[in-house]
């Protein structure tokens, strides 16, 4: 099932459904610090800065998130990812969870 959200030639909904995205967290477009690949990932709730923990996920800004460690299949290792955009359309399509 695709969310219908696309960015350039990427289907963000399909990326979100991929096991490589993770299972829990806020859907974000993130960049791998190792290889520079941009992919939809789920930023863990622990990556929300303390000052923003009371904010609703749909109201978060990308600057409210810290880097997080996640697997990069291109690098073939767990590496750091930096959020470049919160994908609020995907978050809302999931019911804000």
mmCIF file of N, CA, C and O in Angstrom:
data_model
loop_
_atom_site.group_PDB
_atom_site.id
_atom_site.type_symbol
_atom_site.label_atom_id
_atom_site.label_comp_id
_atom_site.label_asym_id
_atom_site.label_seq_id
_atom_site.Cartn_x
_atom_site.Cartn_y
_atom_site.Cartn_z
ATOM 1 N N UNK A 1 0.848 -1.182 0.000
ATOM 2 C CA UNK A 1 0.000 0.000 0.000
ATOM 3 C C UNK A 1 0.885 1.233 0.000
ATOM 4 O O UNK A 1 1.751 1.403 0.827
ATOM 5 N N UNK A 2 0.683 2.099 -0.923
ATOM 6 C CA UNK A 2 1.463 3.320 -1.023
ATOM 7 C C UNK A 2 0.647 4.487 -0.500
ATOM 8 O O UNK A 2 -0.568 4.527 -0.658
ATOM 9 N N UNK A 3 1.323 5.433 0.117
ATOM 10 C CA UNK A 3 0.626 6.607 0.643
ATOM 11 C C UNK A 3 0.326 7.606 -0.456
ATOM 12 O O UNK A 3 -0.406 8.550 -0.249
ATOM 13 N N UNK A 4 0.933 7.405 -1.642
ATOM 14 C CA UNK A 4 0.755 8.355 -2.722
ATOM 15 C C UNK A 4 1.688 9.541 -2.606
ATOM 16 O O UNK A 4 1.700 10.404 -3.467
ATOM 17 N N UNK A 5 2.483 9.609 -1.559
ATOM 18 C CA UNK A 5 3.423 10.712 -1.400
ATOM 19 C C UNK A 5 4.686 10.400 -2.174
ATOM 20 O O UNK A 5 5.261 9.323 -2.043
ATOM 21 N N UNK A 6 5.094 11.346 -2.994
ATOM 22 C CA UNK A 6 6.292 11.142 -3.788
ATOM 23 C C UNK A 6 7.189 12.358 -3.676
ATOM 24 O O UNK A 6 6.728 13.470 -3.452
ATOM 25 N N UNK A 7 8.470 12.132 -3.825
ATOM 26 C CA UNK A 7 9.458 13.215 -3.831
ATOM 27 C C UNK A 7 10.400 12.902 -4.979
ATOM 28 O O UNK A 7 11.176 11.955 -4.893
ATOM 29 N N UNK A 8 10.286 13.684 -6.047
ATOM 30 C CA UNK A 8 11.082 13.390 -7.236
ATOM 31 C C UNK A 8 10.675 12.032 -7.783
ATOM 32 O O UNK A 8 9.506 11.777 -8.017
ATOM 33 N N UNK A 9 11.630 11.148 -7.947
ATOM 34 C CA UNK A 9 11.329 9.810 -8.448
ATOM 35 C C UNK A 9 11.190 8.788 -7.320
ATOM 36 O O UNK A 9 11.178 7.594 -7.560
ATOM 37 N N UNK A 10 11.061 9.246 -6.088
ATOM 38 C CA UNK A 10 10.946 8.364 -4.929
ATOM 39 C C UNK A 10 9.498 8.258 -4.474
ATOM 40 O O UNK A 10 8.784 9.246 -4.421
ATOM 41 N N UNK A 11 9.069 7.058 -4.112
ATOM 42 C CA UNK A 11 7.762 6.820 -3.513
ATOM 43 C C UNK A 11 7.979 6.682 -2.005
ATOM 44 O O UNK A 11 8.431 5.640 -1.519
ATOM 45 N N UNK A 12 7.710 7.747 -1.280
ATOM 46 C CA UNK A 12 7.981 7.780 0.156
ATOM 47 C C UNK A 12 7.160 6.753 0.924
ATOM 48 O O UNK A 12 7.639 6.165 1.897
ATOM 49 N N UNK A 13 5.938 6.513 0.476
ATOM 50 C CA UNK A 13 5.095 5.517 1.130
ATOM 51 C C UNK A 13 5.683 4.123 1.019
ATOM 52 O O UNK A 13 5.696 3.362 1.983
ATOM 53 N N UNK A 14 6.211 3.789 -0.150
ATOM 54 C CA UNK A 14 6.844 2.485 -0.339
ATOM 55 C C UNK A 14 8.114 2.384 0.501
ATOM 56 O O UNK A 14 8.391 1.330 1.090
ATOM 57 N N UNK A 15 8.892 3.457 0.575
ATOM 58 C CA UNK A 15 10.099 3.449 1.409
ATOM 59 C C UNK A 15 9.733 3.242 2.879
ATOM 60 O O UNK A 15 10.417 2.528 3.598
ATOM 61 N N UNK A 16 8.638 3.876 3.322
ATOM 62 C CA UNK A 16 8.208 3.751 4.714
ATOM 63 C C UNK A 16 7.844 2.311 5.057
ATOM 64 O O UNK A 16 8.096 1.846 6.163
ATOM 65 N N UNK A 17 7.288 1.589 4.099
ATOM 66 C CA UNK A 17 6.875 0.214 4.332
ATOM 67 C C UNK A 17 8.039 -0.772 4.315
ATOM 68 O O UNK A 17 7.899 -1.908 4.753
ATOM 69 N N UNK A 18 9.187 -0.339 3.852
ATOM 70 C CA UNK A 18 10.361 -1.203 3.783
ATOM 71 C C UNK A 18 10.871 -1.549 5.181
ATOM 72 O O UNK A 18 10.910 -0.693 6.064
ATOM 73 N N UNK A 19 11.298 -2.804 5.401
ATOM 74 C CA UNK A 19 11.878 -3.170 6.699
ATOM 75 C C UNK A 19 13.123 -2.342 7.042
ATOM 76 O O UNK A 19 13.448 -2.175 8.211
ATOM 77 N N UNK A 20 13.802 -1.793 6.036
ATOM 78 C CA UNK A 20 15.012 -0.991 6.264
ATOM 79 C C UNK A 20 14.702 0.333 6.959
ATOM 80 O O UNK A 20 15.606 0.998 7.455
ATOM 81 N N UNK A 21 13.440 0.702 7.020
ATOM 82 C CA UNK A 21 13.030 1.971 7.612
ATOM 83 C C UNK A 21 13.003 1.922 9.132
ATOM 84 O O UNK A 21 13.210 2.919 9.786
ATOM 85 N N UNK A 22 12.743 0.760 9.677
ATOM 86 C CA UNK A 22 12.557 0.614 11.116
ATOM 87 C C UNK A 22 11.086 0.416 11.417
ATOM 88 O O UNK A 22 10.236 0.549 10.538
ATOM 89 N N UNK A 23 10.781 0.107 12.663
ATOM 90 C CA UNK A 23 9.405 -0.226 13.024
ATOM 91 C C UNK A 23 8.721 0.826 13.873
ATOM 92 O O UNK A 23 7.498 0.931 13.849
ATOM 93 N N UNK A 24 9.481 1.591 14.636
ATOM 94 C CA UNK A 24 8.883 2.541 15.574
ATOM 95 C C UNK A 24 9.584 3.881 15.436
ATOM 96 O O UNK A 24 10.805 3.946 15.302
ATOM 97 N N UNK A 25 8.816 4.952 15.460
ATOM 98 C CA UNK A 25 9.392 6.288 15.443
ATOM 99 C C UNK A 25 8.688 7.207 14.464
ATOM 100 O O UNK A 25 7.711 6.844 13.827
ATOM 101 N N UNK A 26 9.225 8.387 14.359
ATOM 102 C CA UNK A 26 8.667 9.443 13.516
ATOM 103 C C UNK A 26 9.228 9.298 12.105
ATOM 104 O O UNK A 26 10.444 9.256 11.932
ATOM 105 N N UNK A 27 8.374 9.211 11.073
ATOM 106 C CA UNK A 27 8.885 9.092 9.711
ATOM 107 C C UNK A 27 9.618 10.374 9.288
ATOM 108 O O UNK A 27 9.065 11.468 9.369
ATOM 109 N N UNK A 28 10.868 10.198 8.886
ATOM 110 C CA UNK A 28 11.680 11.331 8.438
ATOM 111 C C UNK A 28 12.423 10.949 7.173
ATOM 112 O O UNK A 28 12.650 9.770 6.893
ATOM 113 N N UNK A 29 12.782 11.948 6.393
ATOM 114 C CA UNK A 29 13.744 11.773 5.332
ATOM 115 C C UNK A 29 15.081 12.032 5.997
ATOM 116 O O UNK A 29 15.268 13.071 6.639
ATOM 117 N N UNK A 30 15.989 11.075 5.914
ATOM 118 C CA UNK A 30 17.262 11.194 6.617
ATOM 119 C C UNK A 30 18.416 10.887 5.675
ATOM 120 O O UNK A 30 18.260 10.163 4.697
ATOM 121 N N UNK A 31 19.568 11.451 6.003
ATOM 122 C CA UNK A 31 20.764 11.246 5.203
ATOM 123 C C UNK A 31 21.795 10.481 6.021
ATOM 124 O O UNK A 31 22.056 10.817 7.176
ATOM 125 N N UNK A 32 22.363 9.457 5.410
ATOM 126 C CA UNK A 32 23.408 8.660 6.053
ATOM 127 C C UNK A 32 24.693 9.474 6.072
ATOM 128 O O UNK A 32 25.109 10.014 5.036
ATOM 129 N N UNK A 33 25.327 9.557 7.228
ATOM 130 C CA UNK A 33 26.570 10.325 7.313
ATOM 131 C C UNK A 33 27.740 9.584 6.683
ATOM 132 O O UNK A 33 28.773 10.185 6.420
ATOM 133 N N UNK A 34 27.574 8.287 6.425
ATOM 134 C CA UNK A 34 28.648 7.518 5.808
ATOM 135 C C UNK A 34 28.702 7.666 4.299
ATOM 136 O O UNK A 34 29.733 8.002 3.726
ATOM 137 N N UNK A 35 27.560 7.439 3.636
ATOM 138 C CA UNK A 35 27.562 7.425 2.170
ATOM 139 C C UNK A 35 26.740 8.541 1.529
ATOM 140 O O UNK A 35 26.781 8.730 0.329
ATOM 141 N N UNK A 36 25.963 9.266 2.330
ATOM 142 C CA UNK A 36 25.167 10.371 1.792
ATOM 143 C C UNK A 36 23.835 9.948 1.203
ATOM 144 O O UNK A 36 23.118 10.762 0.628
ATOM 145 N N UNK A 37 23.464 8.688 1.346
ATOM 146 C CA UNK A 37 22.182 8.210 0.831
ATOM 147 C C UNK A 37 21.044 8.848 1.619
ATOM 148 O O UNK A 37 21.092 8.933 2.844
ATOM 149 N N UNK A 38 20.006 9.264 0.922
ATOM 150 C CA UNK A 38 18.803 9.793 1.574
ATOM 151 C C UNK A 38 17.721 8.737 1.459
ATOM 152 O O UNK A 38 17.475 8.196 0.377
ATOM 153 N N UNK A 39 17.080 8.433 2.589
ATOM 154 C CA UNK A 39 16.061 7.383 2.624
ATOM 155 C C UNK A 39 15.091 7.703 3.755
ATOM 156 O O UNK A 39 15.447 8.382 4.719
ATOM 157 N N UNK A 40 13.864 7.219 3.624
ATOM 158 C CA UNK A 40 12.900 7.344 4.715
ATOM 159 C C UNK A 40 13.349 6.421 5.840
ATOM 160 O O UNK A 40 13.653 5.255 5.617
ATOM 161 N N UNK A 41 13.429 6.964 7.031
ATOM 162 C CA UNK A 41 13.749 6.199 8.237
ATOM 163 C C UNK A 41 12.758 6.598 9.320
ATOM 164 O O UNK A 41 12.074 7.612 9.211
ATOM 165 N N UNK A 42 12.686 5.816 10.349
ATOM 166 C CA UNK A 42 11.885 6.177 11.520
ATOM 167 C C UNK A 42 12.844 6.660 12.596
ATOM 168 O O UNK A 42 13.656 5.900 13.101
ATOM 169 N N UNK A 43 12.749 7.933 12.896
ATOM 170 C CA UNK A 43 13.588 8.522 13.929
ATOM 171 C C UNK A 43 13.016 8.131 15.284
ATOM 172 O O UNK A 43 11.843 8.388 15.566
ATOM 173 N N UNK A 44 13.815 7.483 16.124
ATOM 174 C CA UNK A 44 13.293 7.052 17.420
ATOM 175 C C UNK A 44 12.857 8.229 18.279
ATOM 176 O O UNK A 44 13.400 9.334 18.168
ATOM 177 N N UNK A 45 11.881 8.004 19.115
ATOM 178 C CA UNK A 45 11.381 9.073 19.979
ATOM 179 C C UNK A 45 12.470 9.610 20.894
ATOM 180 O O UNK A 45 12.418 10.763 21.309
ATOM 181 N N UNK A 46 13.485 8.795 21.176
ATOM 182 C CA UNK A 46 14.601 9.245 22.004
ATOM 183 C C UNK A 46 15.415 10.336 21.307
ATOM 184 O O UNK A 46 16.199 11.028 21.935
ATOM 185 N N UNK A 47 15.258 10.488 19.993
ATOM 186 C CA UNK A 47 16.025 11.501 19.267
ATOM 187 C C UNK A 47 15.364 12.880 19.312
ATOM 188 O O UNK A 47 15.917 13.847 18.803
ATOM 189 N N UNK A 48 14.189 12.985 19.954
ATOM 190 C CA UNK A 48 13.538 14.282 20.113
ATOM 191 C C UNK A 48 14.223 15.017 21.258
ATOM 192 O O UNK A 48 14.393 14.469 22.343
ATOM 193 N N UNK A 49 14.656 16.246 20.992
ATOM 194 C CA UNK A 49 15.339 17.037 22.027
ATOM 195 C C UNK A 49 14.426 17.219 23.231
ATOM 196 O O UNK A 49 13.213 17.323 23.105
ATOM 197 N N UNK A 50 15.031 17.294 24.411
ATOM 198 C CA UNK A 50 14.268 17.405 25.657
ATOM 199 C C UNK A 50 13.249 18.528 25.647
ATOM 200 O O UNK A 50 12.139 18.372 26.123
ATOM 201 N N UNK A 51 13.618 19.679 25.104
ATOM 202 C CA UNK A 51 12.718 20.831 25.112
ATOM 203 C C UNK A 51 11.476 20.578 24.264
ATOM 204 O O UNK A 51 10.477 21.271 24.398
ATOM 205 N N UNK A 52 11.514 19.568 23.391
ATOM 206 C CA UNK A 52 10.409 19.310 22.470
ATOM 207 C C UNK A 52 9.592 18.078 22.832
ATOM 208 O O UNK A 52 8.699 17.702 22.093
ATOM 209 N N UNK A 53 9.882 17.432 23.943
ATOM 210 C CA UNK A 53 9.221 16.166 24.259
ATOM 211 C C UNK A 53 7.726 16.307 24.489
ATOM 212 O O UNK A 53 6.997 15.337 24.340
ATOM 213 N N UNK A 54 7.251 17.483 24.839
ATOM 214 C CA UNK A 54 5.817 17.680 25.049
ATOM 215 C C UNK A 54 5.083 18.061 23.769
ATOM 216 O O UNK A 54 3.864 18.136 23.757
ATOM 217 N N UNK A 55 5.820 18.292 22.702
ATOM 218 C CA UNK A 55 5.234 18.703 21.432
ATOM 219 C C UNK A 55 4.617 17.506 20.720
ATOM 220 O O UNK A 55 5.161 16.414 20.745
ATOM 221 N N UNK A 56 3.472 17.724 20.090
ATOM 222 C CA UNK A 56 2.843 16.676 19.291
ATOM 223 C C UNK A 56 3.767 16.335 18.120
ATOM 224 O O UNK A 56 4.380 17.235 17.536
ATOM 225 N N UNK A 57 3.872 15.068 17.737
ATOM 226 C CA UNK A 57 4.758 14.691 16.631
ATOM 227 C C UNK A 57 4.482 15.444 15.336
ATOM 228 O O UNK A 57 5.405 15.760 14.593
ATOM 229 N N UNK A 58 3.215 15.765 15.062
ATOM 230 C CA UNK A 58 2.891 16.480 13.823
ATOM 231 C C UNK A 58 3.333 17.940 13.859
ATOM 232 O O UNK A 58 3.367 18.594 12.829
ATOM 233 N N UNK A 59 3.697 18.453 15.042
ATOM 234 C CA UNK A 59 4.130 19.841 15.182
ATOM 235 C C UNK A 59 5.642 19.982 15.299
ATOM 236 O O UNK A 59 6.159 21.090 15.407
ATOM 237 N N UNK A 60 6.371 18.869 15.274
ATOM 238 C CA UNK A 60 7.826 18.922 15.397
ATOM 239 C C UNK A 60 8.465 19.529 14.153
ATOM 240 O O UNK A 60 7.949 19.395 13.046
ATOM 241 N N UNK A 61 9.573 20.170 14.357
ATOM 242 C CA UNK A 61 10.409 20.682 13.277
ATOM 243 C C UNK A 61 11.642 19.796 13.208
ATOM 244 O O UNK A 61 12.040 19.197 14.205
ATOM 245 N N UNK A 62 12.278 19.738 12.054
ATOM 246 C CA UNK A 62 13.463 18.892 11.901
ATOM 247 C C UNK A 62 14.559 19.287 12.891
ATOM 248 O O UNK A 62 15.310 18.444 13.371
ATOM 249 N N UNK A 63 14.633 20.555 13.255
ATOM 250 C CA UNK A 63 15.659 21.000 14.213
ATOM 251 C C UNK A 63 15.398 20.480 15.628
ATOM 252 O O UNK A 63 16.254 20.570 16.494
ATOM 253 N N UNK A 64 14.193 19.923 15.868
ATOM 254 C CA UNK A 64 13.862 19.346 17.170
ATOM 255 C C UNK A 64 14.438 17.941 17.344
ATOM 256 O O UNK A 64 14.365 17.372 18.426
ATOM 257 N N UNK A 65 14.998 17.375 16.273
ATOM 258 C CA UNK A 65 15.508 16.006 16.305
ATOM 259 C C UNK A 65 17.031 15.985 16.324
ATOM 260 O O UNK A 65 17.677 16.820 15.700
ATOM 261 N N UNK A 66 17.583 15.018 17.029
ATOM 262 C CA UNK A 66 19.031 14.817 17.026
ATOM 263 C C UNK A 66 19.359 13.701 16.032
ATOM 264 O O UNK A 66 18.466 13.023 15.526
ATOM 265 N N UNK A 67 20.638 13.498 15.772
ATOM 266 C CA UNK A 67 21.066 12.387 14.923
ATOM 267 C C UNK A 67 20.716 11.075 15.619
ATOM 268 O O UNK A 67 20.607 11.009 16.843
ATOM 269 N N UNK A 68 20.545 10.040 14.834
ATOM 270 C CA UNK A 68 20.239 8.731 15.400
ATOM 271 C C UNK A 68 20.997 7.661 14.627
ATOM 272 O O UNK A 68 21.384 7.858 13.482
ATOM 273 N N UNK A 69 21.233 6.558 15.282
ATOM 274 C CA UNK A 69 21.963 5.464 14.664
ATOM 275 C C UNK A 69 20.974 4.464 14.089
ATOM 276 O O UNK A 69 19.987 4.106 14.744
ATOM 277 N N UNK A 70 21.230 4.029 12.861
ATOM 278 C CA UNK A 70 20.359 3.083 12.178
ATOM 279 C C UNK A 70 21.181 2.369 11.123
ATOM 280 O O UNK A 70 22.236 2.855 10.718
ATOM 281 N N UNK A 71 20.715 1.241 10.664
ATOM 282 C CA UNK A 71 21.426 0.480 9.646
ATOM 283 C C UNK A 71 21.361 1.201 8.304
ATOM 284 O O UNK A 71 20.313 1.709 7.904
ATOM 285 N N UNK A 72 22.498 1.237 7.618
ATOM 286 C CA UNK A 72 22.545 1.693 6.229
ATOM 287 C C UNK A 72 22.924 0.467 5.405
ATOM 288 O O UNK A 72 24.003 -0.102 5.590
ATOM 289 N N UNK A 73 22.022 0.064 4.535
ATOM 290 C CA UNK A 73 22.276 -1.134 3.746
ATOM 291 C C UNK A 73 23.336 -0.900 2.681
ATOM 292 O O UNK A 73 24.014 -1.838 2.265
ATOM 293 N N UNK A 74 23.523 0.337 2.249
ATOM 294 C CA UNK A 74 24.583 0.636 1.294
ATOM 295 C C UNK A 74 25.953 0.549 1.981
ATOM 296 O O UNK A 74 26.888 -0.018 1.435
ATOM 297 N N UNK A 75 26.068 1.115 3.189
ATOM 298 C CA UNK A 75 27.331 1.057 3.946
ATOM 299 C C UNK A 75 27.544 -0.317 4.583
ATOM 300 O O UNK A 75 28.647 -0.640 4.986
ATOM 301 N N UNK A 76 26.469 -1.086 4.724
ATOM 302 C CA UNK A 76 26.469 -2.402 5.351
ATOM 303 C C UNK A 76 26.925 -2.351 6.810
ATOM 304 O O UNK A 76 27.676 -3.206 7.276
ATOM 305 N N UNK A 77 26.443 -1.333 7.517
ATOM 306 C CA UNK A 77 26.765 -1.186 8.935
ATOM 307 C C UNK A 77 25.733 -0.260 9.581
ATOM 308 O O UNK A 77 24.982 0.428 8.897
ATOM 309 N N UNK A 78 25.726 -0.234 10.900
ATOM 310 C CA UNK A 78 24.926 0.755 11.621
ATOM 311 C C UNK A 78 25.718 2.049 11.602
ATOM 312 O O UNK A 78 26.903 2.071 11.925
ATOM 313 N N UNK A 79 25.091 3.112 11.198
ATOM 314 C CA UNK A 79 25.770 4.399 11.077
ATOM 315 C C UNK A 79 24.839 5.512 11.534
ATOM 316 O O UNK A 79 23.678 5.284 11.838
ATOM 317 N N UNK A 80 25.352 6.726 11.601
ATOM 318 C CA UNK A 80 24.551 7.867 12.032
ATOM 319 C C UNK A 80 23.760 8.435 10.867
ATOM 320 O O UNK A 80 24.258 8.506 9.740
ATOM 321 N N UNK A 81 22.538 8.840 11.154
ATOM 322 C CA UNK A 81 21.640 9.464 10.179
ATOM 323 C C UNK A 81 21.221 10.819 10.724
ATOM 324 O O UNK A 81 20.962 10.966 11.920
ATOM 325 N N UNK A 82 21.147 11.805 9.851
ATOM 326 C CA UNK A 82 20.652 13.139 10.204
ATOM 327 C C UNK A 82 19.321 13.355 9.499
ATOM 328 O O UNK A 82 19.217 13.164 8.278
ATOM 329 N N UNK A 83 18.322 13.752 10.260
ATOM 330 C CA UNK A 83 17.010 14.038 9.672
ATOM 331 C C UNK A 83 17.099 15.303 8.838
ATOM 332 O O UNK A 83 17.667 16.298 9.276
ATOM 333 N N UNK A 84 16.544 15.262 7.634
ATOM 334 C CA UNK A 84 16.515 16.448 6.781
ATOM 335 C C UNK A 84 15.097 16.976 6.594
ATOM 336 O O UNK A 84 14.907 18.128 6.216
ATOM 337 N N UNK A 85 14.086 16.134 6.870
ATOM 338 C CA UNK A 85 12.693 16.571 6.789
ATOM 339 C C UNK A 85 11.825 15.600 7.576
ATOM 340 O O UNK A 85 12.038 14.389 7.520
ATOM 341 N N UNK A 86 10.870 16.133 8.312
ATOM 342 C CA UNK A 86 9.860 15.300 8.957
ATOM 343 C C UNK A 86 8.763 15.087 7.925
ATOM 344 O O UNK A 86 8.273 16.048 7.332
ATOM 345 N N UNK A 87 8.405 13.859 7.694
ATOM 346 C CA UNK A 87 7.421 13.533 6.670
ATOM 347 C C UNK A 87 6.032 13.511 7.300
ATOM 348 O O UNK A 87 5.458 12.464 7.574
ATOM 349 N N UNK A 88 5.513 14.708 7.531
ATOM 350 C CA UNK A 88 4.241 14.839 8.243
ATOM 351 C C UNK A 88 3.094 14.193 7.477
ATOM 352 O O UNK A 88 2.156 13.690 8.089
ATOM 353 N N UNK A 89 3.158 14.157 6.151
ATOM 354 C CA UNK A 89 2.119 13.483 5.372
ATOM 355 C C UNK A 89 2.054 12.001 5.688
ATOM 356 O O UNK A 89 0.975 11.429 5.819
ATOM 357 N N UNK A 90 3.214 11.378 5.839
ATOM 358 C CA UNK A 90 3.249 9.959 6.206
ATOM 359 C C UNK A 90 2.808 9.766 7.653
ATOM 360 O O UNK A 90 2.111 8.812 7.976
ATOM 361 N N UNK A 91 3.205 10.688 8.514
ATOM 362 C CA UNK A 91 2.820 10.616 9.926
ATOM 363 C C UNK A 91 1.309 10.731 10.057
ATOM 364 O O UNK A 91 0.676 9.947 10.767
ATOM 365 N N UNK A 92 0.718 11.659 9.340
ATOM 366 C CA UNK A 92 -0.736 11.845 9.399
ATOM 367 C C UNK A 92 -1.475 10.657 8.788
ATOM 368 O O UNK A 92 -2.526 10.262 9.271
ATOM 369 N N UNK A 93 -0.916 10.047 7.729
ATOM 370 C CA UNK A 93 -1.568 8.897 7.119
ATOM 371 C C UNK A 93 -1.564 7.686 8.048
ATOM 372 O O UNK A 93 -2.374 6.787 7.906
ATOM 373 N N UNK A 94 -0.648 7.688 9.027
ATOM 374 C CA UNK A 94 -0.610 6.610 10.017
ATOM 375 C C UNK A 94 -1.466 6.935 11.238
ATOM 376 O O UNK A 94 -1.488 6.197 12.193
ATOM 377 N N UNK A 95 -2.098 8.069 11.235
ATOM 378 C CA UNK A 95 -2.923 8.468 12.368
ATOM 379 C C UNK A 95 -2.146 9.137 13.466
ATOM 380 O O UNK A 95 -2.547 9.152 14.612
ATOM 381 N N UNK A 96 -0.943 9.686 13.140
ATOM 382 C CA UNK A 96 -0.158 10.420 14.118
ATOM 383 C C UNK A 96 0.596 9.545 15.080
ATOM 384 O O UNK A 96 1.110 10.007 16.074
ATOM 385 N N UNK A 97 0.683 8.244 14.818
ATOM 386 C CA UNK A 97 1.369 7.333 15.745
ATOM 387 C C UNK A 97 2.796 7.130 15.316
ATOM 388 O O UNK A 97 3.151 7.093 14.216
#
